[in-house]
């Protein structure tokens, strides 16, 4: 199915068309064994905008010590990053067929020892920002470090310890983007918990730690591009920067958007799979 989607690429024009194309690839990579459909579909516009417009990195400079860095701290959305890296030429396209197989260079979570273009191994939630701080402190100020967090991930205490430290050291080359899709997977047994709004009042929270704060529509390229440009223009004030990117879990597919907990990490029947592809088209 991946090869068929590749053949159909000419049908997708402009940024919105390319977004649909990348979403179809994500769903096709995940379908055989299941996985994190929802978070991959909510974050792909953020990653695509960063890699194509803002990150100073390319397949030819992926090992340059002065390249920009990106950490996908919400590592369970690795397939979104893999699909993008393949499309941009960082990794071979046919690697996508082997995703999560034993011995595959594409593990279930990003692994910097296996996959070219990965700057930090992630997936244990809450740790990415701490690593980003270390990079931002050690690199020249004109080298930017971007860390993509999930809103559920922001319930980890380590995130806020790191946020406090970054504000204290005025790391103006450190940028966080929160994939704020408003849904997470948690709760045990028959315990009933409110699964909505895992990160209330995010702008006020990050601002209290001394960060520049911005908000964007995380599934809209124009909104993301405008906001990221503003972030870079204003980063000279000596503060780290956060963008709360408001997204929709499972974006692009009404079926997946309607069942955010199922699509957090689940599988699709062949009928559901074909329906999702049709909805994304």
PDB file of C-alpha atoms in Angstrom:
ATOM      1  CA  UNK A   1       0.000   0.000   0.000  1.00  0.00           C
ATOM      2  CA  UNK A   2       2.909   2.344   0.659  1.00  0.00           C
ATOM      3  CA  UNK A   3       4.048   2.041  -2.942  1.00  0.00           C
ATOM      4  CA  UNK A   4       0.531   2.913  -4.174  1.00  0.00           C
ATOM      5  CA  UNK A   5       0.451   6.016  -1.966  1.00  0.00           C
ATOM      6  CA  UNK A   6       3.871   6.986  -3.340  1.00  0.00           C
ATOM      7  CA  UNK A   7       2.521   6.654  -6.887  1.00  0.00           C
ATOM      8  CA  UNK A   8      -0.380   8.930  -5.986  1.00  0.00           C
ATOM      9  CA  UNK A   9       1.895  11.721  -4.720  1.00  0.00           C
ATOM     10  CA  UNK A  10       1.320  13.803  -7.856  1.00  0.00           C
ATOM     11  CA  UNK A  11      -2.316  14.187  -6.803  1.00  0.00           C
ATOM     12  CA  UNK A  12      -1.313  16.221  -3.749  1.00  0.00           C
ATOM     13  CA  UNK A  13      -0.420  19.867  -4.320  1.00  0.00           C
ATOM     14  CA  UNK A  14       0.626  22.575  -1.879  1.00  0.00           C
ATOM     15  CA  UNK A  15       1.095  22.330   1.861  1.00  0.00           C
ATOM     16  CA  UNK A  16      -2.371  21.002   2.640  1.00  0.00           C
ATOM     17  CA  UNK A  17      -2.058  18.359  -0.037  1.00  0.00           C
ATOM     18  CA  UNK A  18       1.356  17.329   1.229  1.00  0.00           C
ATOM     19  CA  UNK A  19      -0.062  17.063   4.742  1.00  0.00           C
ATOM     20  CA  UNK A  20      -2.722  14.647   3.510  1.00  0.00           C
ATOM     21  CA  UNK A  21      -0.069  12.626   1.715  1.00  0.00           C
ATOM     22  CA  UNK A  22       2.065  12.350   4.857  1.00  0.00           C
ATOM     23  CA  UNK A  23      -0.978  11.351   6.921  1.00  0.00           C
ATOM     24  CA  UNK A  24      -1.828   8.548   4.513  1.00  0.00           C
ATOM     25  CA  UNK A  25       1.739   7.284   4.753  1.00  0.00           C
ATOM     26  CA  UNK A  26       1.572   7.331   8.567  1.00  0.00           C
ATOM     27  CA  UNK A  27      -1.638   5.301   8.599  1.00  0.00           C
ATOM     28  CA  UNK A  28      -0.230   2.820   6.073  1.00  0.00           C
ATOM     29  CA  UNK A  29       2.982   2.267   8.049  1.00  0.00           C
ATOM     30  CA  UNK A  30       1.030   1.685  11.269  1.00  0.00           C
ATOM     31  CA  UNK A  31      -1.815  -0.415   9.901  1.00  0.00           C
ATOM     32  CA  UNK A  32      -0.265  -3.895   9.726  1.00  0.00           C
ATOM     33  CA  UNK A  33       0.449  -4.128  13.460  1.00  0.00           C
ATOM     34  CA  UNK A  34      -1.305  -1.070  14.911  1.00  0.00           C
ATOM     35  CA  UNK A  35       0.226   1.749  16.909  1.00  0.00           C
ATOM     36  CA  UNK A  36      -0.111   5.394  17.866  1.00  0.00           C
ATOM     37  CA  UNK A  37      -2.344   6.740  15.102  1.00  0.00           C
ATOM     38  CA  UNK A  38      -3.763   9.681  17.058  1.00  0.00           C
ATOM     39  CA  UNK A  39      -0.576  11.368  18.249  1.00  0.00           C
ATOM     40  CA  UNK A  40       1.207  10.862  14.924  1.00  0.00           C
ATOM     41  CA  UNK A  41      -1.617  12.557  13.037  1.00  0.00           C
ATOM     42  CA  UNK A  42      -1.784  15.458  15.478  1.00  0.00           C
ATOM     43  CA  UNK A  43       1.968  16.200  15.438  1.00  0.00           C
ATOM     44  CA  UNK A  44       2.895  15.743  11.774  1.00  0.00           C
ATOM     45  CA  UNK A  45       2.126  19.363  10.764  1.00  0.00           C
ATOM     46  CA  UNK A  46       4.396  20.643  13.536  1.00  0.00           C
ATOM     47  CA  UNK A  47       7.276  18.416  12.469  1.00  0.00           C
ATOM     48  CA  UNK A  48       6.773  19.103   8.776  1.00  0.00           C
ATOM     49  CA  UNK A  49       6.739  22.878   9.268  1.00  0.00           C
ATOM     50  CA  UNK A  50       9.898  22.777  11.368  1.00  0.00           C
ATOM     51  CA  UNK A  51      11.885  20.542   9.018  1.00  0.00           C
ATOM     52  CA  UNK A  52      10.900  22.249   5.776  1.00  0.00           C
ATOM     53  CA  UNK A  53      11.063  25.887   6.890  1.00  0.00           C
ATOM     54  CA  UNK A  54      12.927  26.431  10.152  1.00  0.00           C
ATOM     55  CA  UNK A  55      15.460  23.739  11.032  1.00  0.00           C
ATOM     56  CA  UNK A  56      18.999  24.351   9.768  1.00  0.00           C
ATOM     57  CA  UNK A  57      19.577  20.695   8.904  1.00  0.00           C
ATOM     58  CA  UNK A  58      19.454  18.514   5.804  1.00  0.00           C
ATOM     59  CA  UNK A  59      20.436  14.952   4.865  1.00  0.00           C
ATOM     60  CA  UNK A  60      23.869  16.273   3.922  1.00  0.00           C
ATOM     61  CA  UNK A  61      24.388  18.127   7.222  1.00  0.00           C
ATOM     62  CA  UNK A  62      22.716  15.686   9.645  1.00  0.00           C
ATOM     63  CA  UNK A  63      26.086  15.061  11.336  1.00  0.00           C
ATOM     64  CA  UNK A  64      27.288  18.669  11.306  1.00  0.00           C
ATOM     65  CA  UNK A  65      28.000  19.673  14.920  1.00  0.00           C
ATOM     66  CA  UNK A  66      26.577  23.144  14.200  1.00  0.00           C
ATOM     67  CA  UNK A  67      23.235  21.903  12.816  1.00  0.00           C
ATOM     68  CA  UNK A  68      19.968  22.689  14.582  1.00  0.00           C
ATOM     69  CA  UNK A  69      18.614  19.899  16.789  1.00  0.00           C
ATOM     70  CA  UNK A  70      15.129  18.444  17.155  1.00  0.00           C
ATOM     71  CA  UNK A  71      14.023  16.139  19.949  1.00  0.00           C
ATOM     72  CA  UNK A  72      10.693  14.345  19.611  1.00  0.00           C
ATOM     73  CA  UNK A  73      10.202  13.846  23.325  1.00  0.00           C
ATOM     74  CA  UNK A  74       6.771  12.250  22.767  1.00  0.00           C
ATOM     75  CA  UNK A  75       8.585   9.340  21.186  1.00  0.00           C
ATOM     76  CA  UNK A  76       5.499   7.164  20.783  1.00  0.00           C
ATOM     77  CA  UNK A  77       4.757   9.332  17.712  1.00  0.00           C
ATOM     78  CA  UNK A  78       7.954   8.127  16.059  1.00  0.00           C
ATOM     79  CA  UNK A  79       6.237   7.051  12.829  1.00  0.00           C
ATOM     80  CA  UNK A  80       5.344  10.678  12.046  1.00  0.00           C
ATOM     81  CA  UNK A  81       9.047  11.522  12.275  1.00  0.00           C
ATOM     82  CA  UNK A  82      10.128   8.452  10.265  1.00  0.00           C
ATOM     83  CA  UNK A  83       7.701   9.224   7.433  1.00  0.00           C
ATOM     84  CA  UNK A  84       9.019  12.787   7.273  1.00  0.00           C
ATOM     85  CA  UNK A  85      12.677  11.738   7.400  1.00  0.00           C
ATOM     86  CA  UNK A  86      12.050   9.321   4.533  1.00  0.00           C
ATOM     87  CA  UNK A  87      10.259  11.969   2.487  1.00  0.00           C
ATOM     88  CA  UNK A  88      13.110  14.451   2.983  1.00  0.00           C
ATOM     89  CA  UNK A  89      15.830  11.937   2.151  1.00  0.00           C
ATOM     90  CA  UNK A  90      17.370  11.346   5.594  1.00  0.00           C
ATOM     91  CA  UNK A  91      16.529   7.637   5.446  1.00  0.00           C
ATOM     92  CA  UNK A  92      15.623   5.247   2.594  1.00  0.00           C
ATOM     93  CA  UNK A  93      11.923   5.044   1.757  1.00  0.00           C
ATOM     94  CA  UNK A  94      11.872   1.233   1.930  1.00  0.00           C
ATOM     95  CA  UNK A  95      12.873   1.304   5.602  1.00  0.00           C
ATOM     96  CA  UNK A  96       9.277   2.251   6.389  1.00  0.00           C
ATOM     97  CA  UNK A  97       8.167  -1.247   5.394  1.00  0.00           C
ATOM     98  CA  UNK A  98      10.235  -2.711   8.245  1.00  0.00           C
ATOM     99  CA  UNK A  99       8.963  -0.411  11.003  1.00  0.00           C
ATOM    100  CA  UNK A 100       9.202  -2.058  14.455  1.00  0.00           C
ATOM    101  CA  UNK A 101      10.339  -5.420  13.037  1.00  0.00           C
ATOM    102  CA  UNK A 102      13.071  -7.206  14.966  1.00  0.00           C
ATOM    103  CA  UNK A 103      16.358  -5.816  13.701  1.00  0.00           C
ATOM    104  CA  UNK A 104      14.697  -2.889  11.913  1.00  0.00           C
ATOM    105  CA  UNK A 105      16.500   0.493  11.881  1.00  0.00           C
ATOM    106  CA  UNK A 106      13.115   2.028  12.765  1.00  0.00           C
ATOM    107  CA  UNK A 107      12.275   1.115  16.336  1.00  0.00           C
ATOM    108  CA  UNK A 108       8.966   1.693  18.094  1.00  0.00           C
ATOM    109  CA  UNK A 109      10.487   4.828  19.634  1.00  0.00           C
ATOM    110  CA  UNK A 110      13.217   7.010  18.088  1.00  0.00           C
ATOM    111  CA  UNK A 111      16.687   5.545  18.593  1.00  0.00           C
ATOM    112  CA  UNK A 112      19.651   7.751  17.711  1.00  0.00           C
ATOM    113  CA  UNK A 113      21.921   4.689  17.472  1.00  0.00           C
ATOM    114  CA  UNK A 114      19.761   3.133  14.747  1.00  0.00           C
ATOM    115  CA  UNK A 115      18.212   5.888  12.648  1.00  0.00           C
ATOM    116  CA  UNK A 116      20.067   8.697  10.823  1.00  0.00           C
ATOM    117  CA  UNK A 117      18.620  12.117  11.578  1.00  0.00           C
ATOM    118  CA  UNK A 118      17.513  11.297  15.130  1.00  0.00           C
ATOM    119  CA  UNK A 119      19.179  13.655  17.627  1.00  0.00           C
ATOM    120  CA  UNK A 120      18.042  11.971  20.854  1.00  0.00           C
ATOM    121  CA  UNK A 121      16.585   8.604  21.794  1.00  0.00           C
ATOM    122  CA  UNK A 122      13.197   9.243  23.347  1.00  0.00           C
ATOM    123  CA  UNK A 123       9.992   7.597  24.440  1.00  0.00           C
ATOM    124  CA  UNK A 124      10.384   7.591  28.211  1.00  0.00           C
ATOM    125  CA  UNK A 125       8.130  10.589  28.672  1.00  0.00           C
ATOM    126  CA  UNK A 126       9.363  13.718  30.395  1.00  0.00           C
ATOM    127  CA  UNK A 127      13.054  13.430  29.546  1.00  0.00           C
ATOM    128  CA  UNK A 128      13.371  15.246  26.219  1.00  0.00           C
ATOM    129  CA  UNK A 129      13.441  18.783  27.568  1.00  0.00           C
ATOM    130  CA  UNK A 130      16.274  17.996  29.974  1.00  0.00           C
ATOM    131  CA  UNK A 131      18.362  16.698  27.077  1.00  0.00           C
ATOM    132  CA  UNK A 132      17.427  19.760  25.036  1.00  0.00           C
ATOM    133  CA  UNK A 133      18.682  22.013  27.809  1.00  0.00           C
ATOM    134  CA  UNK A 134      22.041  20.270  27.769  1.00  0.00           C
ATOM    135  CA  UNK A 135      22.288  20.746  24.010  1.00  0.00           C
ATOM    136  CA  UNK A 136      21.226  24.397  24.151  1.00  0.00           C
ATOM    137  CA  UNK A 137      23.770  25.159  26.883  1.00  0.00           C
ATOM    138  CA  UNK A 138      26.637  23.506  25.036  1.00  0.00           C
ATOM    139  CA  UNK A 139      25.946  24.824  21.535  1.00  0.00           C
ATOM    140  CA  UNK A 140      26.559  28.334  20.165  1.00  0.00           C
ATOM    141  CA  UNK A 141      23.604  30.665  20.637  1.00  0.00           C
ATOM    142  CA  UNK A 142      22.898  30.729  16.890  1.00  0.00           C
ATOM    143  CA  UNK A 143      22.247  26.982  16.890  1.00  0.00           C
ATOM    144  CA  UNK A 144      18.640  26.308  17.838  1.00  0.00           C
ATOM    145  CA  UNK A 145      17.266  23.326  19.759  1.00  0.00           C
ATOM    146  CA  UNK A 146      13.604  22.402  19.302  1.00  0.00           C
ATOM    147  CA  UNK A 147      11.846  19.983  21.670  1.00  0.00           C
ATOM    148  CA  UNK A 148       8.386  18.610  20.836  1.00  0.00           C
ATOM    149  CA  UNK A 149       6.395  17.581  23.916  1.00  0.00           C
ATOM    150  CA  UNK A 150       2.955  16.083  24.371  1.00  0.00           C
ATOM    151  CA  UNK A 151       0.435  17.775  26.640  1.00  0.00           C
ATOM    152  CA  UNK A 152      -0.042  14.575  28.646  1.00  0.00           C
ATOM    153  CA  UNK A 153       3.730  14.314  28.941  1.00  0.00           C
ATOM    154  CA  UNK A 154       3.748  17.709  30.636  1.00  0.00           C
ATOM    155  CA  UNK A 155       2.335  16.047  33.757  1.00  0.00           C
ATOM    156  CA  UNK A 156       5.804  14.609  34.374  1.00  0.00           C
ATOM    157  CA  UNK A 157       7.589  16.514  37.143  1.00  0.00           C
ATOM    158  CA  UNK A 158      10.886  16.426  35.275  1.00  0.00           C
ATOM    159  CA  UNK A 159       9.381  18.676  32.584  1.00  0.00           C
ATOM    160  CA  UNK A 160       8.822  21.478  35.098  1.00  0.00           C
ATOM    161  CA  UNK A 161      12.184  21.063  36.801  1.00  0.00           C
ATOM    162  CA  UNK A 162      13.730  21.443  33.346  1.00  0.00           C
ATOM    163  CA  UNK A 163      11.477  24.405  32.518  1.00  0.00           C
ATOM    164  CA  UNK A 164      12.601  26.176  35.671  1.00  0.00           C
ATOM    165  CA  UNK A 165      16.271  25.562  34.880  1.00  0.00           C
ATOM    166  CA  UNK A 166      15.953  26.775  31.286  1.00  0.00           C
ATOM    167  CA  UNK A 167      14.319  29.996  32.466  1.00  0.00           C
ATOM    168  CA  UNK A 168      17.010  30.523  35.063  1.00  0.00           C
ATOM    169  CA  UNK A 169      19.817  30.150  32.517  1.00  0.00           C
ATOM    170  CA  UNK A 170      17.997  32.249  29.891  1.00  0.00           C
ATOM    171  CA  UNK A 171      18.440  29.728  27.091  1.00  0.00           C
ATOM    172  CA  UNK A 172      17.262  31.850  24.195  1.00  0.00           C
ATOM    173  CA  UNK A 173      18.191  29.168  21.646  1.00  0.00           C
ATOM    174  CA  UNK A 174      15.804  26.640  23.235  1.00  0.00           C
ATOM    175  CA  UNK A 175      12.297  26.235  21.790  1.00  0.00           C
ATOM    176  CA  UNK A 176       9.541  23.917  22.982  1.00  0.00           C
ATOM    177  CA  UNK A 177       6.458  23.033  20.959  1.00  0.00           C
ATOM    178  CA  UNK A 178       3.657  21.331  22.899  1.00  0.00           C
ATOM    179  CA  UNK A 179       1.386  19.093  20.821  1.00  0.00           C
ATOM    180  CA  UNK A 180      -1.687  20.164  22.761  1.00  0.00           C
ATOM    181  CA  UNK A 181      -4.277  17.707  21.455  1.00  0.00           C
ATOM    182  CA  UNK A 182      -6.192  17.606  24.736  1.00  0.00           C
ATOM    183  CA  UNK A 183      -6.256  13.813  25.024  1.00  0.00           C
ATOM    184  CA  UNK A 184      -4.096  11.229  26.713  1.00  0.00           C
ATOM    185  CA  UNK A 185      -4.190   7.570  27.661  1.00  0.00           C
ATOM    186  CA  UNK A 186      -4.339   7.021  31.420  1.00  0.00           C
ATOM    187  CA  UNK A 187      -6.518   5.382  34.082  1.00  0.00           C
ATOM    188  CA  UNK A 188      -6.443   1.876  35.495  1.00  0.00           C
ATOM    189  CA  UNK A 189      -9.035  -0.837  35.976  1.00  0.00           C
ATOM    190  CA  UNK A 190     -12.488   0.543  36.612  1.00  0.00           C
ATOM    191  CA  UNK A 191     -11.252   3.810  38.094  1.00  0.00           C
ATOM    192  CA  UNK A 192     -13.069   6.671  36.403  1.00  0.00           C
ATOM    193  CA  UNK A 193     -10.839   9.677  35.727  1.00  0.00           C
ATOM    194  CA  UNK A 194     -11.390  12.780  33.648  1.00  0.00           C
ATOM    195  CA  UNK A 195      -9.286  12.190  30.551  1.00  0.00           C
ATOM    196  CA  UNK A 196      -9.770  15.694  29.172  1.00  0.00           C
ATOM    197  CA  UNK A 197      -7.482  18.677  29.303  1.00  0.00           C
ATOM    198  CA  UNK A 198      -4.269  17.116  30.609  1.00  0.00           C
ATOM    199  CA  UNK A 199      -2.537  20.537  30.656  1.00  0.00           C
ATOM    200  CA  UNK A 200      -4.846  23.311  31.903  1.00  0.00           C
ATOM    201  CA  UNK A 201      -3.722  26.937  31.456  1.00  0.00           C
ATOM    202  CA  UNK A 202      -0.476  26.084  29.630  1.00  0.00           C
ATOM    203  CA  UNK A 203       0.487  29.651  28.695  1.00  0.00           C
ATOM    204  CA  UNK A 204       0.283  30.803  32.305  1.00  0.00           C
ATOM    205  CA  UNK A 205       2.222  27.770  33.545  1.00  0.00           C
ATOM    206  CA  UNK A 206       5.131  28.163  31.136  1.00  0.00           C
ATOM    207  CA  UNK A 207       5.156  31.933  31.529  1.00  0.00           C
ATOM    208  CA  UNK A 208       5.521  31.546  35.296  1.00  0.00           C
ATOM    209  CA  UNK A 209       8.822  29.756  34.685  1.00  0.00           C
ATOM    210  CA  UNK A 210      10.218  32.690  32.704  1.00  0.00           C
ATOM    211  CA  UNK A 211       9.467  31.553  29.163  1.00  0.00           C
ATOM    212  CA  UNK A 212       8.277  33.479  26.125  1.00  0.00           C
ATOM    213  CA  UNK A 213       4.850  32.008  25.387  1.00  0.00           C
ATOM    214  CA  UNK A 214       2.968  31.690  22.117  1.00  0.00           C
ATOM    215  CA  UNK A 215      -0.110  29.867  20.888  1.00  0.00           C
ATOM    216  CA  UNK A 216      -0.816  28.475  17.411  1.00  0.00           C
ATOM    217  CA  UNK A 217      -3.173  26.244  15.482  1.00  0.00           C
ATOM    218  CA  UNK A 218      -0.968  23.174  15.367  1.00  0.00           C
ATOM    219  CA  UNK A 219      -2.714  21.661  12.358  1.00  0.00           C
ATOM    220  CA  UNK A 220      -2.453  24.806  10.241  1.00  0.00           C
ATOM    221  CA  UNK A 221       0.765  25.526   8.365  1.00  0.00           C
ATOM    222  CA  UNK A 222       0.170  29.266   8.053  1.00  0.00           C
ATOM    223  CA  UNK A 223      -0.454  29.625  11.790  1.00  0.00           C
ATOM    224  CA  UNK A 224       2.593  27.520  12.665  1.00  0.00           C
ATOM    225  CA  UNK A 225       4.856  29.348  10.203  1.00  0.00           C
ATOM    226  CA  UNK A 226       3.794  32.786  11.434  1.00  0.00           C
ATOM    227  CA  UNK A 227       4.221  31.783  15.083  1.00  0.00           C
ATOM    228  CA  UNK A 228       7.598  30.091  14.668  1.00  0.00           C
ATOM    229  CA  UNK A 229       8.930  33.128  12.781  1.00  0.00           C
ATOM    230  CA  UNK A 230       7.748  35.403  15.569  1.00  0.00           C
ATOM    231  CA  UNK A 231       9.424  33.131  18.126  1.00  0.00           C
ATOM    232  CA  UNK A 232      12.762  33.343  16.353  1.00  0.00           C
ATOM    233  CA  UNK A 233      12.495  37.091  15.861  1.00  0.00           C
ATOM    234  CA  UNK A 234      11.853  37.661  19.573  1.00  0.00           C
ATOM    235  CA  UNK A 235      14.277  35.073  20.970  1.00  0.00           C
ATOM    236  CA  UNK A 236      16.931  37.745  21.484  1.00  0.00           C
ATOM    237  CA  UNK A 237      15.306  38.764  24.785  1.00  0.00           C
ATOM    238  CA  UNK A 238      17.225  36.069  26.666  1.00  0.00           C
ATOM    239  CA  UNK A 239      14.344  33.723  27.417  1.00  0.00           C
ATOM    240  CA  UNK A 240      13.524  30.203  26.236  1.00  0.00           C
ATOM    241  CA  UNK A 241      10.360  29.968  24.154  1.00  0.00           C
ATOM    242  CA  UNK A 242       7.329  27.677  24.177  1.00  0.00           C
ATOM    243  CA  UNK A 243       4.581  27.355  21.569  1.00  0.00           C
ATOM    244  CA  UNK A 244       1.313  25.767  22.647  1.00  0.00           C
ATOM    245  CA  UNK A 245       0.226  24.181  19.368  1.00  0.00           C
ATOM    246  CA  UNK A 246      -3.463  23.347  19.669  1.00  0.00           C
ATOM    247  CA  UNK A 247      -4.105  20.186  17.662  1.00  0.00           C
ATOM    248  CA  UNK A 248      -6.722  17.479  17.194  1.00  0.00           C
ATOM    249  CA  UNK A 249      -5.863  13.888  18.006  1.00  0.00           C
ATOM    250  CA  UNK A 250      -6.292  11.778  14.883  1.00  0.00           C
ATOM    251  CA  UNK A 251      -6.543  14.951  12.765  1.00  0.00           C
ATOM    252  CA  UNK A 252      -7.697  14.335   9.206  1.00  0.00           C
ATOM    253  CA  UNK A 253      -9.884  11.324   9.951  1.00  0.00           C
ATOM    254  CA  UNK A 254     -13.326  11.844  11.521  1.00  0.00           C
ATOM    255  CA  UNK A 255     -13.331   8.174  12.498  1.00  0.00           C
ATOM    256  CA  UNK A 256     -10.133   8.490  14.517  1.00  0.00           C
ATOM    257  CA  UNK A 257     -11.027  11.921  15.879  1.00  0.00           C
ATOM    258  CA  UNK A 258     -14.249  10.451  17.253  1.00  0.00           C
ATOM    259  CA  UNK A 259     -12.385   7.749  19.194  1.00  0.00           C
ATOM    260  CA  UNK A 260      -9.252   9.450  20.598  1.00  0.00           C
ATOM    261  CA  UNK A 261      -8.600   6.795  23.245  1.00  0.00           C
ATOM    262  CA  UNK A 262      -8.836   3.919  20.773  1.00  0.00           C
ATOM    263  CA  UNK A 263      -6.555   5.692  18.326  1.00  0.00           C
ATOM    264  CA  UNK A 264      -4.017   6.608  21.008  1.00  0.00           C
ATOM    265  CA  UNK A 265      -2.534   3.148  20.564  1.00  0.00           C
ATOM    266  CA  UNK A 266      -4.702   0.641  18.759  1.00  0.00           C
ATOM    267  CA  UNK A 267      -5.307  -1.157  15.503  1.00  0.00           C
ATOM    268  CA  UNK A 268      -7.676  -0.817  12.576  1.00  0.00           C
ATOM    269  CA  UNK A 269      -9.632  -3.452  10.723  1.00  0.00           C
ATOM    270  CA  UNK A 270      -9.044  -3.472   6.975  1.00  0.00           C
ATOM    271  CA  UNK A 271     -12.434  -1.810   6.556  1.00  0.00           C
ATOM    272  CA  UNK A 272     -11.536   0.940   9.041  1.00  0.00           C
ATOM    273  CA  UNK A 273      -8.137   1.356   7.406  1.00  0.00           C
ATOM    274  CA  UNK A 274      -9.647   1.938   3.972  1.00  0.00           C
ATOM    275  CA  UNK A 275     -12.199   4.308   5.477  1.00  0.00           C
ATOM    276  CA  UNK A 276      -9.479   6.364   7.176  1.00  0.00           C
ATOM    277  CA  UNK A 277      -7.481   6.619   3.931  1.00  0.00           C
ATOM    278  CA  UNK A 278     -10.615   7.776   2.134  1.00  0.00           C
ATOM    279  CA  UNK A 279     -11.337  10.357   4.832  1.00  0.00           C
ATOM    280  CA  UNK A 280      -7.821  11.781   4.598  1.00  0.00           C
ATOM    281  CA  UNK A 281      -7.960  12.101   0.786  1.00  0.00           C
TER     282      UNK A 281
END
